[in-house]
XYZ file of C-alpha atoms in Angstrom:
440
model
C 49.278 -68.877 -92.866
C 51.056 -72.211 -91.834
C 54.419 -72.505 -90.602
C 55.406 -73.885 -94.114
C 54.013 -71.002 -95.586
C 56.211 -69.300 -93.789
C 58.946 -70.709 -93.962
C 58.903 -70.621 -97.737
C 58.344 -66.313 -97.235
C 61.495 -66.325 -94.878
C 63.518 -68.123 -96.944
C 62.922 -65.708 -100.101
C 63.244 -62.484 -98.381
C 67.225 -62.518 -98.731
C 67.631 -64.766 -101.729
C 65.643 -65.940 -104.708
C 66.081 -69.634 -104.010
C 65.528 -71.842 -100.833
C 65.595 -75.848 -100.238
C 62.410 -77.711 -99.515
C 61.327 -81.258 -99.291
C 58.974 -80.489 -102.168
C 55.647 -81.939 -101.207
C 51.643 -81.640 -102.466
C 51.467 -79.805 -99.762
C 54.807 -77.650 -100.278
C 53.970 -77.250 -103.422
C 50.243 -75.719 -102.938
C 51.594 -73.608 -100.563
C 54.258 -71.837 -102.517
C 52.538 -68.348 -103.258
C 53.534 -66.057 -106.351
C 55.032 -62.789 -105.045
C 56.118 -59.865 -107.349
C 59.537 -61.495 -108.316
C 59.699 -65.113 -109.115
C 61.898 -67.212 -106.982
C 62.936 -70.718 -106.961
C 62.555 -73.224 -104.457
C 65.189 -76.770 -104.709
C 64.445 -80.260 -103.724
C 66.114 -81.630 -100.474
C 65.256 -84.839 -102.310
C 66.589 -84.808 -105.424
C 70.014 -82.533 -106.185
C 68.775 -79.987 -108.487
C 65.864 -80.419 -109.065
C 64.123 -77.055 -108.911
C 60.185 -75.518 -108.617
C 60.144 -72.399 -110.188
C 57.192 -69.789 -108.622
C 56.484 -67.172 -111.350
C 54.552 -63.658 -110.532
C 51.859 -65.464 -112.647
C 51.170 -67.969 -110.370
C 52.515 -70.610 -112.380
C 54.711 -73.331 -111.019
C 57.437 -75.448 -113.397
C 59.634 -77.991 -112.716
C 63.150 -77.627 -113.689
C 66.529 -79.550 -113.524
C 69.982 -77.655 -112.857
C 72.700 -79.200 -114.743
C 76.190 -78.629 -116.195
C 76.978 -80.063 -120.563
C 79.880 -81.307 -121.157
C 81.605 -77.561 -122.086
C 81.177 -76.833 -118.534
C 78.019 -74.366 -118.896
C 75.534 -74.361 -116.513
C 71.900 -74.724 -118.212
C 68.176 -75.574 -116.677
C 65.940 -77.524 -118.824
C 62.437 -77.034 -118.518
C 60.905 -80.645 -116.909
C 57.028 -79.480 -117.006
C 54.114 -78.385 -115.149
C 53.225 -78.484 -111.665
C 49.865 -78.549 -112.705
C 50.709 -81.459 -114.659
C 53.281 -83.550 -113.370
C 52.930 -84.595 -110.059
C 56.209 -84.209 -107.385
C 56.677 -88.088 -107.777
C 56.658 -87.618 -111.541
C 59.045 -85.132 -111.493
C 61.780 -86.903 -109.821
C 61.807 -89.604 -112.023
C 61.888 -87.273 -114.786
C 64.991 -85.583 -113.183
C 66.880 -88.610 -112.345
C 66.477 -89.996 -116.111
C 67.662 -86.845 -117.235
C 70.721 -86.888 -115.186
C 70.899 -90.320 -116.063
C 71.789 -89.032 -119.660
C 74.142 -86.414 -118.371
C 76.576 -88.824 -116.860
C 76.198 -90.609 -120.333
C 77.289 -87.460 -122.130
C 74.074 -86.125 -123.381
C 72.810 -82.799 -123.514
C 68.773 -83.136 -123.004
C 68.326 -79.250 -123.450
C 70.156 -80.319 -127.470
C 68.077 -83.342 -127.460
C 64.764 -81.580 -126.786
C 66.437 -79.443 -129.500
C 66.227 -81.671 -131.728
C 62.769 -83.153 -131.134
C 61.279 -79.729 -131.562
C 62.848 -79.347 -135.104
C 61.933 -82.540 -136.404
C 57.723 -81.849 -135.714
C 55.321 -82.085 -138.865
C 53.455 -78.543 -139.517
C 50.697 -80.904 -138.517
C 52.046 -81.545 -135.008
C 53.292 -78.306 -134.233
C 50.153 -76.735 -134.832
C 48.025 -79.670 -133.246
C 50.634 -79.502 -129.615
C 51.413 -75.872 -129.766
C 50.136 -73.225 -132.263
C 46.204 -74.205 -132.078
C 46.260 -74.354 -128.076
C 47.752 -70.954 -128.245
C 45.907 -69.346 -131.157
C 42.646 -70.690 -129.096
C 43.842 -69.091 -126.000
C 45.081 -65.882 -126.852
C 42.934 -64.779 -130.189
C 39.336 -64.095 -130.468
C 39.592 -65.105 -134.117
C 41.754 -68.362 -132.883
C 39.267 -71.078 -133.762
C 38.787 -69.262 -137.582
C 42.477 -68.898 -137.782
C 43.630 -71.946 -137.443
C 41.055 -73.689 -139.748
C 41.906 -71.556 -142.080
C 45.413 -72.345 -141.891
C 44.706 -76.279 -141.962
C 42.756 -75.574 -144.913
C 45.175 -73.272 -147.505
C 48.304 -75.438 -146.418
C 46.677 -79.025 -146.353
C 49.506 -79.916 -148.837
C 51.909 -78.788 -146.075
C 50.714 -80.486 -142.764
C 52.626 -83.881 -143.000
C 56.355 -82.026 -144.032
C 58.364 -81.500 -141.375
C 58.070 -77.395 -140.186
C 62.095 -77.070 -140.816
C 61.994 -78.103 -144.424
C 59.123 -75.826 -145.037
C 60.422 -72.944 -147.765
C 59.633 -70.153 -149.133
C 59.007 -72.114 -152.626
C 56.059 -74.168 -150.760
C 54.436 -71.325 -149.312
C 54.180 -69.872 -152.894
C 52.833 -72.627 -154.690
C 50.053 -72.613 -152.102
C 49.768 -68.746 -152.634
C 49.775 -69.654 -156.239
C 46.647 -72.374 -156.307
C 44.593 -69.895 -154.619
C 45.138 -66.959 -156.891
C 44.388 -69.509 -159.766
C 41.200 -70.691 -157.631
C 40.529 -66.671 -157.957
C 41.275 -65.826 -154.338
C 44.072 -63.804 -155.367
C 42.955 -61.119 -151.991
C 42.580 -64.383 -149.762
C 46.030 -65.577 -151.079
C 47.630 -63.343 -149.380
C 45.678 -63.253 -146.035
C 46.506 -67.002 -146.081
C 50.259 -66.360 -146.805
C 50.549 -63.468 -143.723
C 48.842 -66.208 -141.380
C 51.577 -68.603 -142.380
C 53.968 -65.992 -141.582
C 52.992 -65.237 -138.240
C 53.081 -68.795 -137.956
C 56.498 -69.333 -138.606
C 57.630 -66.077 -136.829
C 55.904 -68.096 -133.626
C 57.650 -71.466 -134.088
C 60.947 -69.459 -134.333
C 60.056 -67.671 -131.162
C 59.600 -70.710 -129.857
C 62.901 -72.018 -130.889
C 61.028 -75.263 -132.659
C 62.997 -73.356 -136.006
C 66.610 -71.847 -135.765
C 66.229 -69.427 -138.423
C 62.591 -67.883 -139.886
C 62.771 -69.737 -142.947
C 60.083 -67.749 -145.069
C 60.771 -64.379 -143.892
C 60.670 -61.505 -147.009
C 60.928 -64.668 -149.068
C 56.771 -64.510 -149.762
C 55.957 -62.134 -152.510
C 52.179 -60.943 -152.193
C 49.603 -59.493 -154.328
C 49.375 -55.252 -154.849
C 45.767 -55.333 -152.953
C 43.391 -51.790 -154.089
C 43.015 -50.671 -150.153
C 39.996 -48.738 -152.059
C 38.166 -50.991 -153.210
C 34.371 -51.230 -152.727
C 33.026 -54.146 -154.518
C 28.919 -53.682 -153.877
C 25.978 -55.619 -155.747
C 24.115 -53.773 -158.132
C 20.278 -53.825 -158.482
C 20.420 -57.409 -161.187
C 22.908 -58.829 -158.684
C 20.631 -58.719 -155.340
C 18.036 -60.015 -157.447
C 20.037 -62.581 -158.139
C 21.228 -62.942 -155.001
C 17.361 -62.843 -153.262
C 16.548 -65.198 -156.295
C 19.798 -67.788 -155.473
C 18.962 -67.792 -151.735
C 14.843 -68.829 -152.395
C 15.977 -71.810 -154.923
C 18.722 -72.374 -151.822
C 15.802 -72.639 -149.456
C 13.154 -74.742 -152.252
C 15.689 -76.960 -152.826
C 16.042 -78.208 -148.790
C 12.533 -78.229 -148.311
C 11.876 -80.561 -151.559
C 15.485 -82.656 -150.035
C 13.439 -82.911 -146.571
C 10.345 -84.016 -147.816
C 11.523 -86.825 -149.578
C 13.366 -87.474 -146.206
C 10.172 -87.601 -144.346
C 8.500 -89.878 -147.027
C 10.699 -92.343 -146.538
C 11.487 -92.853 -143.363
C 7.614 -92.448 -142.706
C 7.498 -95.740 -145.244
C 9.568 -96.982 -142.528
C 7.763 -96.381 -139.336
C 10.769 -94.144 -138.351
C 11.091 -91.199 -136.290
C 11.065 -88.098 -139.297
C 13.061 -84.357 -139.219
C 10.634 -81.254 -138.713
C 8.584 -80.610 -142.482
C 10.425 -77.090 -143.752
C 7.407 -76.022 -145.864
C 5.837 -74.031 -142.999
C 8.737 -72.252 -142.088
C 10.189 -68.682 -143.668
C 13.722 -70.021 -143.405
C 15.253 -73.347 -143.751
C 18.194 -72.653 -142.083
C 20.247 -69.403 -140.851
C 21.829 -68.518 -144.165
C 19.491 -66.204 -145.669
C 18.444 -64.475 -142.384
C 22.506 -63.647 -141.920
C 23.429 -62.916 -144.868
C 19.911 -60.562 -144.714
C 20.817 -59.535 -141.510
C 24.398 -58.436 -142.738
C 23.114 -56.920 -146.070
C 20.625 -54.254 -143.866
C 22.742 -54.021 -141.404
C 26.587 -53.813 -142.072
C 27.770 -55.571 -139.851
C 31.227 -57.578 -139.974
C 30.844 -61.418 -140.073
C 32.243 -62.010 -136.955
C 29.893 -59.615 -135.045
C 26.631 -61.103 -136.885
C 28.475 -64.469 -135.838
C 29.026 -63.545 -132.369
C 25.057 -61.480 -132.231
C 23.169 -62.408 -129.142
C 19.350 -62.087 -128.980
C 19.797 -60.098 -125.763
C 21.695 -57.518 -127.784
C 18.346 -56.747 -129.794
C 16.079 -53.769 -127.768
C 12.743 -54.200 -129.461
C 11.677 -51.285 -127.987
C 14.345 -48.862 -129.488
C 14.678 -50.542 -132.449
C 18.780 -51.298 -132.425
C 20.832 -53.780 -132.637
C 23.972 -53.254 -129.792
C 27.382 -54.903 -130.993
C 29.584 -55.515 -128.112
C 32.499 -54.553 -127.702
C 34.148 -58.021 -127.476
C 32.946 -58.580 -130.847
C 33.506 -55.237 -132.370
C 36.819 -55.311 -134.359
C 37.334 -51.669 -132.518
C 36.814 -53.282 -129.833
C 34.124 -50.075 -129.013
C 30.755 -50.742 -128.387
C 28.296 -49.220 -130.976
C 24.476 -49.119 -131.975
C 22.923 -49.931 -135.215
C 19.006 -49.047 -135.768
C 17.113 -51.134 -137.822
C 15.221 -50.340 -140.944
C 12.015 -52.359 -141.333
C 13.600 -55.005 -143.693
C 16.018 -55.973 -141.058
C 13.938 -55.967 -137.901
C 11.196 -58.411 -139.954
C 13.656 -60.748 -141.114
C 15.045 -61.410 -137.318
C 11.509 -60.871 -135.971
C 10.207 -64.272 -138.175
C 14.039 -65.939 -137.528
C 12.979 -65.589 -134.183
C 9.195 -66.821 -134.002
C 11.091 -69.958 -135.398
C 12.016 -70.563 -132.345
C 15.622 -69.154 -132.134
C 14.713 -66.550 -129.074
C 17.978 -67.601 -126.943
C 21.057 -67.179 -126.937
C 23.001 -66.361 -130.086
C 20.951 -65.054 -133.221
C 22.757 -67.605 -135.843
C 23.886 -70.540 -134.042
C 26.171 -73.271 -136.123
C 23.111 -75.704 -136.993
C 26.269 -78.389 -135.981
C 27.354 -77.519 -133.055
C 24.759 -75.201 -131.446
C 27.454 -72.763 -130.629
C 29.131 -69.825 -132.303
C 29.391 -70.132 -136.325
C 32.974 -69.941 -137.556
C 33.062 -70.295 -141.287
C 30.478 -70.463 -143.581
C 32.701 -70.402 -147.113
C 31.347 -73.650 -148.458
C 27.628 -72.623 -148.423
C 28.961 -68.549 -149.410
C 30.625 -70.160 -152.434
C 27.635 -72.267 -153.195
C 25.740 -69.155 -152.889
C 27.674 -66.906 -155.268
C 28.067 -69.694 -158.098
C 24.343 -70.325 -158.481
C 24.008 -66.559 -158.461
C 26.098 -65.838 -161.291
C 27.807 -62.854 -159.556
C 31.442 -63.152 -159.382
C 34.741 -61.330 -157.919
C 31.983 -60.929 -154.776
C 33.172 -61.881 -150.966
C 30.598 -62.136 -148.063
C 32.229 -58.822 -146.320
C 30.694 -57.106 -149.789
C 27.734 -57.796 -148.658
C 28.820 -54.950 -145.569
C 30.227 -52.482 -148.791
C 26.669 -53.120 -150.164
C 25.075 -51.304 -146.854
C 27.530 -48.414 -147.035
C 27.514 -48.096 -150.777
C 23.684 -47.821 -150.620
C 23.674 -45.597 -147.906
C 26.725 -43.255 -149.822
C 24.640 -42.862 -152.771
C 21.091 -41.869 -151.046
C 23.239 -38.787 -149.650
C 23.966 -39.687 -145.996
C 26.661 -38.067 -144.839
C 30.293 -39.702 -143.953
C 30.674 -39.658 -140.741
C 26.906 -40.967 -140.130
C 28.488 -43.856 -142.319
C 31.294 -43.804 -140.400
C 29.384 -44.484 -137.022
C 27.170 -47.190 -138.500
C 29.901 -49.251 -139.852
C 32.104 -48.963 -136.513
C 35.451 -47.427 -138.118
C 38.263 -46.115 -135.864
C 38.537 -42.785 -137.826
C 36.997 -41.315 -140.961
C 39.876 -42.569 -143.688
C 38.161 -46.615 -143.736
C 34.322 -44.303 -144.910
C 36.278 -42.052 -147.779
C 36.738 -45.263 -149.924
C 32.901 -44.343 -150.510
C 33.181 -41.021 -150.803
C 32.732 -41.240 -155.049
C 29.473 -42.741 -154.423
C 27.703 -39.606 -153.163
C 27.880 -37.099 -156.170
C 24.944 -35.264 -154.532
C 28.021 -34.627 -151.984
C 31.018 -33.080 -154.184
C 27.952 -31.394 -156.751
C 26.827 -29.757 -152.911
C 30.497 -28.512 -152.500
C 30.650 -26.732 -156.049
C 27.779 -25.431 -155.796
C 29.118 -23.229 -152.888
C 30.359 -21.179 -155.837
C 27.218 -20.155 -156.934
C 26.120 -18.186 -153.754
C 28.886 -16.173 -154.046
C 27.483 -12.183 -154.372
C 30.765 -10.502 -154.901
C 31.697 -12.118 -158.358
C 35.179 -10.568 -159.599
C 35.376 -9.196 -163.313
C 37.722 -9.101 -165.583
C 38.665 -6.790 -167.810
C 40.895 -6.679 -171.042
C 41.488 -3.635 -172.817
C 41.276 -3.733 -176.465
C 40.357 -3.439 -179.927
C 37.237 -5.604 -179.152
C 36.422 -3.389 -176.246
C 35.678 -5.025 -172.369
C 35.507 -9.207 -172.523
């Protein structure tokens, strides 16, 4: 350690701050201990580098408003703003001071007077992205319910807006999704108040929401996975007749031409995932998330991680000879690396796949269905061939046995079992009445 090193350990071991020429150099060399402590400018009167345990390192300015209060407004990043920077920064904000203005109120001000649009594109979506799995699904779906909403200012967002939005959708027949959409909102808001970019949580037990069956087990019947198989094959005839044509013409053209479809079993990931999900029941994020590596040919299972398990416990799903031939011909097309069902766009992980779901379902005919169904569908099947609960239970990855009993009324060989307990019972009471008619 260097004698400025150690310098800046001597002068925290009796107090929390010490004075410094802040440097590069001073600056690199302040190390996080288990306390944070603050280290002042010899340059600059007040101007401040706060060390947190974290490791992080922010500029600040000391100051006293007008009322005589002593505040410290928040400059900026260490990592960001350079020592040079930061001076400049602190003498333009005492610059205001002496003209009688509070920057802490100003930057006040400017927080409360960002669009939706901005908050979400400076703030919330850096943070959703950095601190939920499900960021990156999150916050498109957010962009995409409120769309109306992203150019208002966040303040003079109400209660009233947030309900028209919540009303569209349950006319667009999302009446469950209308209220995932209006709870996203919320936690949005409940952020930005955190944050102090709102002074009051504006929407908060102002949002009615729809009564939501926590039962309910929506599953396709035999006529609607025909229809279903049926949709996905004129899905797939369809993009091969759209590519041909393709080919033709830039072939007319002496230009370079896509791959021809007609040789291939699948045009494109959708009917191998939602396949995949329908023999499988798995969630869409872990069937999103799938890696080849987490196939074992050889034991015939598929392994979902932990990381993408919403119990965030690993667990092992065999395969049943439907599923293990649809990903065996996914994967002679090629698709041996990396995840199973890449986005087709991007290459990387899929994150939302309503558009072509909705698509789907419409040619299909089958309505009030969702693609998580498709994950009731496996269970329900499973229920009503007799397989026990917990067996379910395991398969589908719930924390405890209360999630499986919503399919409990689907295995009548189960409850007809239980009765029929009754029935192997030798000592059988009688009853006897005295009477005219003699024993009954």
């Amino acid at each position: 350690m260097d004698q400025n090193a150690a310098d800046h350990r001597e002068a925290r071991k009796g107090s929390t701050m010490g004075k410094v020429n802040l440097t590069a150099k001073a600056i690199r060399d302040a190390l996080p201990t288990e306390r944070e402590y603050t280290l002042t400018d010899l340059v600059v009167r007040n101007l401040a580098l706060r060390i947190l345990p974290s490791g992080q390192k922010i500029y600040t300015l000391l100051y006293m408003d007008q009322a005589g209060r002593r505040k410290r407004l928040t400059l900026g990043n260490a990592d960001v703003l350079s020592v040079a920077q930061a001076r400049i920064l602190a003498r333009q904000r005492q610059a205001d001071i002496a003209k009688g203005i509070d920057p802490s109120e100003e930057k006040k001000k400017a927080k409360r007077n960002l669009t939706l649009r901005q908050f979400m594109d400076e703030h919330y979506t850096p943070w959703l992205l950095s601190n939920l799995r499900s960021g990156k699904e999150v916050d498109k779906s957010l962009r995409r319910a409120f769309k109306s909403l992203m150019n208002m200012k966040l303040s003079a967002i109400s209660a009233f807006h947030v309900e028209k939005v919540r009303a569209e959708l349950t006319k667009a027949g999302k009446r469950v999704a209308s209220n995932r959409y209006s709870a996203l909102f919320k936690a949005l808001v409940a952020r930005a108040h955190k944050w102090e970019f709102l002074e009051t949580n504006i929407i908060a037990g102002k949002v009615s929401r729809h009564k939501e069956d926590r039962g309910r087990v929506r599953y396709l019947d035999a006529a609607e996975e025909a229809r279903l198989l049926e949709a996905l094959d004129r899905r797939q005839d369809k993009q091969r007749e759209e590519r041909a044509r393709m080919i033709a013409w830039a072939q007319k053209r002496h230009l370079p031409t896509l791959p021809d479809l007609n040789g291939l079993t699948y045009t494109d990931y959708l009917k191998p995932l939602i396949l995949a999900v329908l023999y499988s029941g798995m969630r869409r994020g872990e069937a999103f998330s799938l890696l080849w590596s987490d196939i074992n040919w050889e034991q015939n299972t598929i392994t979902i991680r932990a990381e993408s398990a919403k119990s965030e416990k690993m667990r092992h799903i065999p395969m049943c000879a439907a599923l293990r031939q649809v990903l065996e011909q996914w994967q002679a097309q090629g698709m041996g690396q990396g995840l199973v069902f890449p986005s087709p766009k991007t290459g990387g992980r899929l994150d939302n796949i309503q558009t072509s779901w909705e698509r789907l379902i419409k040619d299909a005919k089958i309505e009030g269905f969702r693609f998580h169904d498709l994950r009731h569908s496996f269970a329900s099947r499973l229920a009503m061939a007799g397989v026990d609960l917990n067996t379910i239970r395991e398969l589908l990855g719930h924390s405890d046995l209360k999630m499986t009993l919503r399919y409990a009324h689907l295995s009548p060989a189960r409850t007809q079992a239980a009765v029929n307990v009754l029935d192997r019972i030798d000592n059988v009471l009688k009853f006897e009445r005295k009477g005219e008619g003699g024993n009954v």
